[in-house]
Short mmCIF file of C-alpha atoms in Angstrom, two decimals:
data_model
loop_
_atom_site.label_atom_id
_atom_site.label_comp_id
_atom_site.label_asym_id
_atom_site.label_seq_id
_atom_site.Cartn_x
_atom_site.Cartn_y
_atom_site.Cartn_z
CA UNK A 1 -17.01 -32.63 14.83
CA UNK A 2 -13.85 -31.29 15.65
CA UNK A 3 -12.90 -29.36 12.19
CA UNK A 4 -16.78 -27.77 12.71
CA UNK A 5 -14.87 -26.81 16.21
CA UNK A 6 -11.81 -25.06 14.83
CA UNK A 7 -13.54 -24.12 11.97
CA UNK A 8 -15.88 -21.08 13.68
CA UNK A 9 -12.72 -20.34 16.54
CA UNK A 10 -10.73 -19.96 13.19
CA UNK A 11 -13.00 -17.59 11.25
CA UNK A 12 -13.95 -15.70 15.20
CA UNK A 13 -10.02 -15.10 16.00
CA UNK A 14 -9.12 -14.12 12.27
CA UNK A 15 -12.30 -12.04 12.46
CA UNK A 16 -10.60 -10.27 15.24
CA UNK A 17 -8.02 -8.72 12.33
CA UNK A 18 -10.61 -7.66 10.45
CA UNK A 19 -11.52 -4.24 10.64
CA UNK A 20 -8.55 -1.98 12.74
CA UNK A 21 -6.04 -2.99 10.95
CA UNK A 22 -4.22 -1.85 8.80
CA UNK A 23 -4.49 -3.68 7.85
CA UNK A 24 -7.58 -4.29 9.36
CA UNK A 25 -9.58 -3.50 12.62
CA UNK A 26 -11.83 -5.17 14.93
CA UNK A 27 -9.08 -6.46 16.89
CA UNK A 28 -9.29 -2.89 19.09
CA UNK A 29 -13.21 -2.95 19.90
CA UNK A 30 -14.99 0.04 20.83
CA UNK A 31 -16.66 -0.80 24.19
CA UNK A 32 -19.89 1.06 23.68
CA UNK A 33 -19.77 2.70 27.17
CA UNK A 34 -16.54 4.28 26.20
CA UNK A 35 -17.54 5.34 23.43
CA UNK A 36 -20.92 6.70 24.67
CA UNK A 37 -19.18 8.19 27.88
CA UNK A 38 -18.53 11.62 25.68
CA UNK A 39 -20.00 14.34 23.53
CA UNK A 40 -18.73 12.74 19.73
CA UNK A 41 -18.62 16.67 18.97
CA UNK A 42 -15.77 17.44 21.33
CA UNK A 43 -13.47 15.41 19.47
CA UNK A 44 -10.21 17.44 19.44
CA UNK A 45 -8.87 18.44 16.36
CA UNK A 46 -5.30 18.17 15.69
CA UNK A 47 -3.12 18.90 12.69
CA UNK A 48 0.35 17.48 12.60
CA UNK A 49 3.07 17.57 9.82
CA UNK A 50 2.81 14.25 8.10
CA UNK A 51 5.16 12.43 5.53
CA UNK A 52 2.95 9.36 3.55
CA UNK A 53 5.02 6.10 2.86
CA UNK A 54 6.01 5.04 -0.35
CA UNK A 55 3.34 3.45 -2.58
CA UNK A 56 3.50 -0.68 -1.91
CA UNK A 57 2.11 -4.11 -1.61
CA UNK A 58 2.64 -5.83 2.14
CA UNK A 59 2.72 -10.18 2.72
CA UNK A 60 2.11 -10.80 6.26
CA UNK A 61 2.36 -13.73 8.30
CA UNK A 62 -0.17 -14.67 10.89
CA UNK A 63 -0.27 -16.44 13.76
CA UNK A 64 -3.15 -16.19 16.64
CA UNK A 65 -4.13 -18.09 19.19
CA UNK A 66 -7.63 -18.92 20.48
CA UNK A 67 -9.33 -21.49 23.03
CA UNK A 68 -6.21 -23.49 23.10
CA UNK A 69 -6.13 -23.36 18.49
CA UNK A 70 -3.22 -22.18 16.87
CA UNK A 71 -4.59 -20.91 14.03
CA UNK A 72 -2.35 -19.91 10.75
CA UNK A 73 -2.79 -17.81 7.97
CA UNK A 74 -1.72 -14.87 5.82
CA UNK A 75 -3.04 -10.73 4.45
CA UNK A 76 -2.16 -8.91 1.69
CA UNK A 77 -2.10 -5.12 1.95
CA UNK A 78 -1.99 -3.04 -0.93
CA UNK A 79 -1.02 0.94 -0.49
CA UNK A 80 -1.06 3.59 -2.96
CA UNK A 81 -0.22 7.05 -2.39
CA UNK A 82 -0.72 9.37 -5.97
CA UNK A 83 -0.39 12.05 -4.12
CA UNK A 84 -3.93 13.38 -4.14
CA UNK A 85 -5.69 10.69 -4.00
CA UNK A 86 -4.81 7.10 -1.35
CA UNK A 87 -6.57 3.54 -1.15
CA UNK A 88 -5.63 0.76 0.67
CA UNK A 89 -7.15 -2.96 0.80
CA UNK A 90 -6.39 -5.29 2.23
CA UNK A 91 -7.12 -9.24 2.42
CA UNK A 92 -6.81 -11.53 4.68
CA UNK A 93 -6.72 -15.40 4.44
CA UNK A 94 -7.09 -18.71 6.91
CA UNK A 95 -5.95 -21.78 6.58
CA UNK A 96 -8.74 -24.49 5.46
CA UNK A 97 -10.97 -21.33 5.39
CA UNK A 98 -9.63 -18.96 2.16
CA UNK A 99 -10.65 -15.22 2.49
CA UNK A 100 -11.79 -14.49 5.82
CA UNK A 101 -12.19 -10.62 4.74
CA UNK A 102 -12.00 -7.70 2.46
CA UNK A 103 -11.21 -4.12 3.62
CA UNK A 104 -11.18 -0.77 1.72
CA UNK A 105 -10.67 2.61 2.58
CA UNK A 106 -9.74 5.43 -0.23
CA UNK A 107 -9.83 8.96 -0.23
CA UNK A 108 -8.00 12.41 -0.62
CA UNK A 109 -5.25 13.66 0.53
CA UNK A 110 -5.16 16.88 2.52
CA UNK A 111 -3.40 19.01 4.87
CA UNK A 112 -4.33 17.00 7.99
CA UNK A 113 -3.02 13.45 6.00
CA UNK A 114 -5.64 10.34 5.36
CA UNK A 115 -8.65 12.54 4.44
CA UNK A 116 -11.09 8.83 3.92
CA UNK A 117 -14.37 9.48 1.91
CA UNK A 118 -15.37 5.60 2.15
CA UNK A 119 -14.23 2.48 4.52
CA UNK A 120 -15.88 -0.86 3.43
CA UNK A 121 -15.54 -4.14 5.48
CA UNK A 122 -16.19 -7.09 3.88
CA UNK A 123 -15.89 -10.34 6.23
CA UNK A 124 -16.77 -13.70 6.30
CA UNK A 125 -20.34 -14.74 5.34
CA UNK A 126 -21.41 -11.15 6.13
CA UNK A 127 -22.64 -8.31 4.18
CA UNK A 128 -20.36 -5.64 3.30
CA UNK A 129 -20.48 -3.38 5.85
CA UNK A 130 -19.55 0.62 4.31
CA UNK A 131 -18.85 4.13 6.59
CA UNK A 132 -19.11 7.33 4.83
CA UNK A 133 -16.96 10.25 5.29
CA UNK A 134 -19.38 12.85 3.99
CA UNK A 135 -17.47 16.35 3.15
CA UNK A 136 -20.30 17.93 1.40
CA UNK A 137 -22.59 17.33 5.23
CA UNK A 138 -19.33 17.09 7.55
CA UNK A 139 -20.69 13.90 9.03
CA UNK A 140 -19.55 10.46 9.12
CA UNK A 141 -22.45 8.15 8.68
CA UNK A 142 -22.80 4.19 8.98
CA UNK A 143 -24.80 1.22 7.08
CA UNK A 144 -25.04 -0.35 10.35
CA UNK A 145 -26.37 2.26 12.80
CA UNK A 146 -28.62 5.05 13.00
CA UNK A 147 -25.00 7.06 14.49
CA UNK A 148 -23.60 10.35 13.12
CA UNK A 149 -20.10 11.94 14.43
CA UNK A 150 -19.02 15.98 13.03
CA UNK A 151 -16.45 15.92 10.40
CA UNK A 152 -13.93 18.41 11.93
CA UNK A 153 -11.03 17.65 10.00
CA UNK A 154 -7.75 15.07 11.02
CA UNK A 155 -11.15 11.59 11.96
CA UNK A 156 -10.35 8.02 9.98
CA UNK A 157 -11.62 4.71 9.90
CA UNK A 158 -10.34 1.56 11.29
CA UNK A 159 -7.58 0.58 8.06
CA UNK A 160 -6.48 4.17 7.34
CA UNK A 161 -5.43 4.48 10.86
CA UNK A 162 -2.35 3.18 10.97
CA UNK A 163 -1.10 4.67 7.63
CA UNK A 164 -2.01 8.24 9.28
CA UNK A 165 0.39 7.03 12.13
CA UNK A 166 3.03 5.76 9.97
CA UNK A 167 2.53 9.36 8.01
CA UNK A 168 2.96 11.19 11.48
CA UNK A 169 5.67 9.35 13.09
CA UNK A 170 7.67 10.28 9.49
CA UNK A 171 6.94 13.74 9.66
CA UNK A 172 7.38 13.98 12.91
CA UNK A 173 10.33 11.42 13.47
CA UNK A 174 12.15 13.59 16.71
CA UNK A 175 9.41 13.80 17.91
CA UNK A 176 8.12 10.67 18.06
CA UNK A 177 9.78 8.93 21.11
CA UNK A 178 8.98 6.99 24.26
CA UNK A 179 6.61 8.22 26.01
CA UNK A 180 4.62 10.80 24.17
CA UNK A 181 0.96 10.18 22.93
CA UNK A 182 -0.80 10.66 19.85
CA UNK A 183 -4.08 10.50 19.69
CA UNK A 184 -6.78 10.12 16.29
CA UNK A 185 -10.37 10.52 16.26
CA UNK A 186 -10.86 6.59 14.57
CA UNK A 187 -14.48 5.50 12.97
CA UNK A 188 -15.36 1.93 12.43
CA UNK A 189 -18.17 0.14 11.46
CA UNK A 190 -20.87 1.75 13.64
CA UNK A 191 -19.71 4.08 15.62
CA UNK A 192 -16.19 6.00 16.12
CA UNK A 193 -14.11 7.25 19.69
CA UNK A 194 -10.76 9.23 19.79
CA UNK A 195 -7.92 6.60 20.28
CA UNK A 196 -4.64 7.23 21.73
CA UNK A 197 -1.62 5.44 20.28
CA UNK A 198 1.93 5.64 22.93
CA UNK A 199 5.43 5.15 21.92
CA UNK A 200 7.14 2.43 23.97
CA UNK A 201 10.54 2.28 22.98
CA UNK A 202 12.88 1.21 19.99
CA UNK A 203 12.92 -3.12 19.73
CA UNK A 204 14.80 -5.85 17.29
CA UNK A 205 12.33 -7.84 15.93
CA UNK A 206 13.07 -11.03 13.31
CA UNK A 207 10.97 -10.62 10.44
CA UNK A 208 11.96 -12.64 6.85
CA UNK A 209 13.31 -9.24 5.74
CA UNK A 210 16.04 -9.70 8.44
CA UNK A 211 15.71 -7.94 11.72
CA UNK A 212 14.70 -4.48 11.85
CA UNK A 213 14.62 -2.07 14.49
CA UNK A 214 11.69 -1.63 14.51
CA UNK A 215 9.84 1.33 17.13
CA UNK A 216 7.76 0.02 19.96
CA UNK A 217 3.94 1.13 19.72
CA UNK A 218 0.94 0.33 22.22
CA UNK A 219 -2.62 1.15 22.02
CA UNK A 220 -4.11 -0.09 24.99
CA UNK A 221 -7.81 -0.09 25.87
CA UNK A 222 -8.73 2.81 29.23
CA UNK A 223 -7.90 1.09 32.16
CA UNK A 224 -11.87 0.11 32.89
CA UNK A 225 -11.72 -1.59 29.82
CA UNK A 226 -11.41 -5.03 29.45
CA UNK A 227 -10.67 -5.50 25.68
CA UNK A 228 -7.51 -6.01 23.82
CA UNK A 229 -4.38 -3.75 23.00
CA UNK A 230 -2.56 -3.71 20.18
CA UNK A 231 1.12 -3.36 20.19
CA UNK A 232 2.75 -2.28 16.22
CA UNK A 233 6.56 -1.87 15.64
CA UNK A 234 6.92 0.48 12.59
CA UNK A 235 10.42 0.32 10.57
CA UNK A 236 11.94 2.93 10.37
CA UNK A 237 14.71 2.24 8.16
CA UNK A 238 11.57 -0.03 5.94
CA UNK A 239 9.72 3.69 4.79
CA UNK A 240 8.26 3.41 8.92
CA UNK A 241 6.09 -0.06 7.47
CA UNK A 242 4.28 -1.72 9.85
CA UNK A 243 6.40 -5.12 10.56
CA UNK A 244 4.92 -6.55 13.24
CA UNK A 245 0.80 -5.86 15.00
CA UNK A 246 0.05 -7.99 17.89
CA UNK A 247 -3.46 -7.75 19.66
CA UNK A 248 -3.93 -9.06 22.64
CA UNK A 249 -6.76 -9.96 25.22
CA UNK A 250 -6.92 -9.88 28.79
CA UNK A 251 -6.71 -13.98 29.12
CA UNK A 252 -3.42 -14.34 27.04
CA UNK A 253 -4.94 -15.04 23.19
CA UNK A 254 -3.60 -13.53 20.73
CA UNK A 255 -3.43 -12.54 16.90
CA UNK A 256 0.02 -11.35 15.63
CA UNK A 257 1.04 -10.73 12.06
CA UNK A 258 4.31 -10.65 11.15
CA UNK A 259 5.97 -8.39 7.56
CA UNK A 260 7.31 -11.59 5.08
CA UNK A 261 7.99 -9.60 2.01
CA UNK A 262 7.35 -5.47 0.99
CA UNK A 263 7.22 -4.43 -3.21
CA UNK A 264 7.36 -1.35 -4.11
CA UNK A 265 4.92 0.20 -6.37
CA UNK A 266 5.23 3.83 -8.23
CA UNK A 267 2.44 5.70 -6.56
#
């Protein structure tokens, strides 16, 4: 019975990495009330200077606390930037459970940066979901819902958003300063909404790569939303790759993903 309870909680905990991050996602789940509060056709179109990081494989160690249980795991992120197209895949594993998540975001690289064409999310014991960015009809469509959103330029999915944020940070390092705010329109498996990232400041964090001077960026839920918050630490000295990510629940439960190894690849 103890193993069964642990297993269920472990799945629930690490599944939250699933859709947004980087490296996956779902950890910062969309609130339906928030998503429907504004006309999605009104989402902003913002074109910024971008500088995409070089291709690499990144390995992360995962630590989590859920309902008093400590859960460990690992994630492998494969980021490929060919100059004209990109693909980012993530595989997340939990101790005793094996692979619990696979995500893929792929598409073109245009004047806005990443231009996803397809986002696939495959979770433990569930059918894969697909979010399609149809450039012919200029619409975002979902296999898990009948919602549609217009494609106006710059839209991201929950796997590409971290890499678009990195590209914007690299291209606007002089403006990526404490207090600055960066808006993006992000699609998940069922719907989409505007995300706001705010730069907190520079902090030193410890990783197996050594101590890194990182830029701390925060995505907090709206004031009336009791969802999770997402903290990201980007490492300018390491091509701005994410050195750490932390998802925190209002009750203090958390998932933390810390960089273990980076292996740069040709594009």
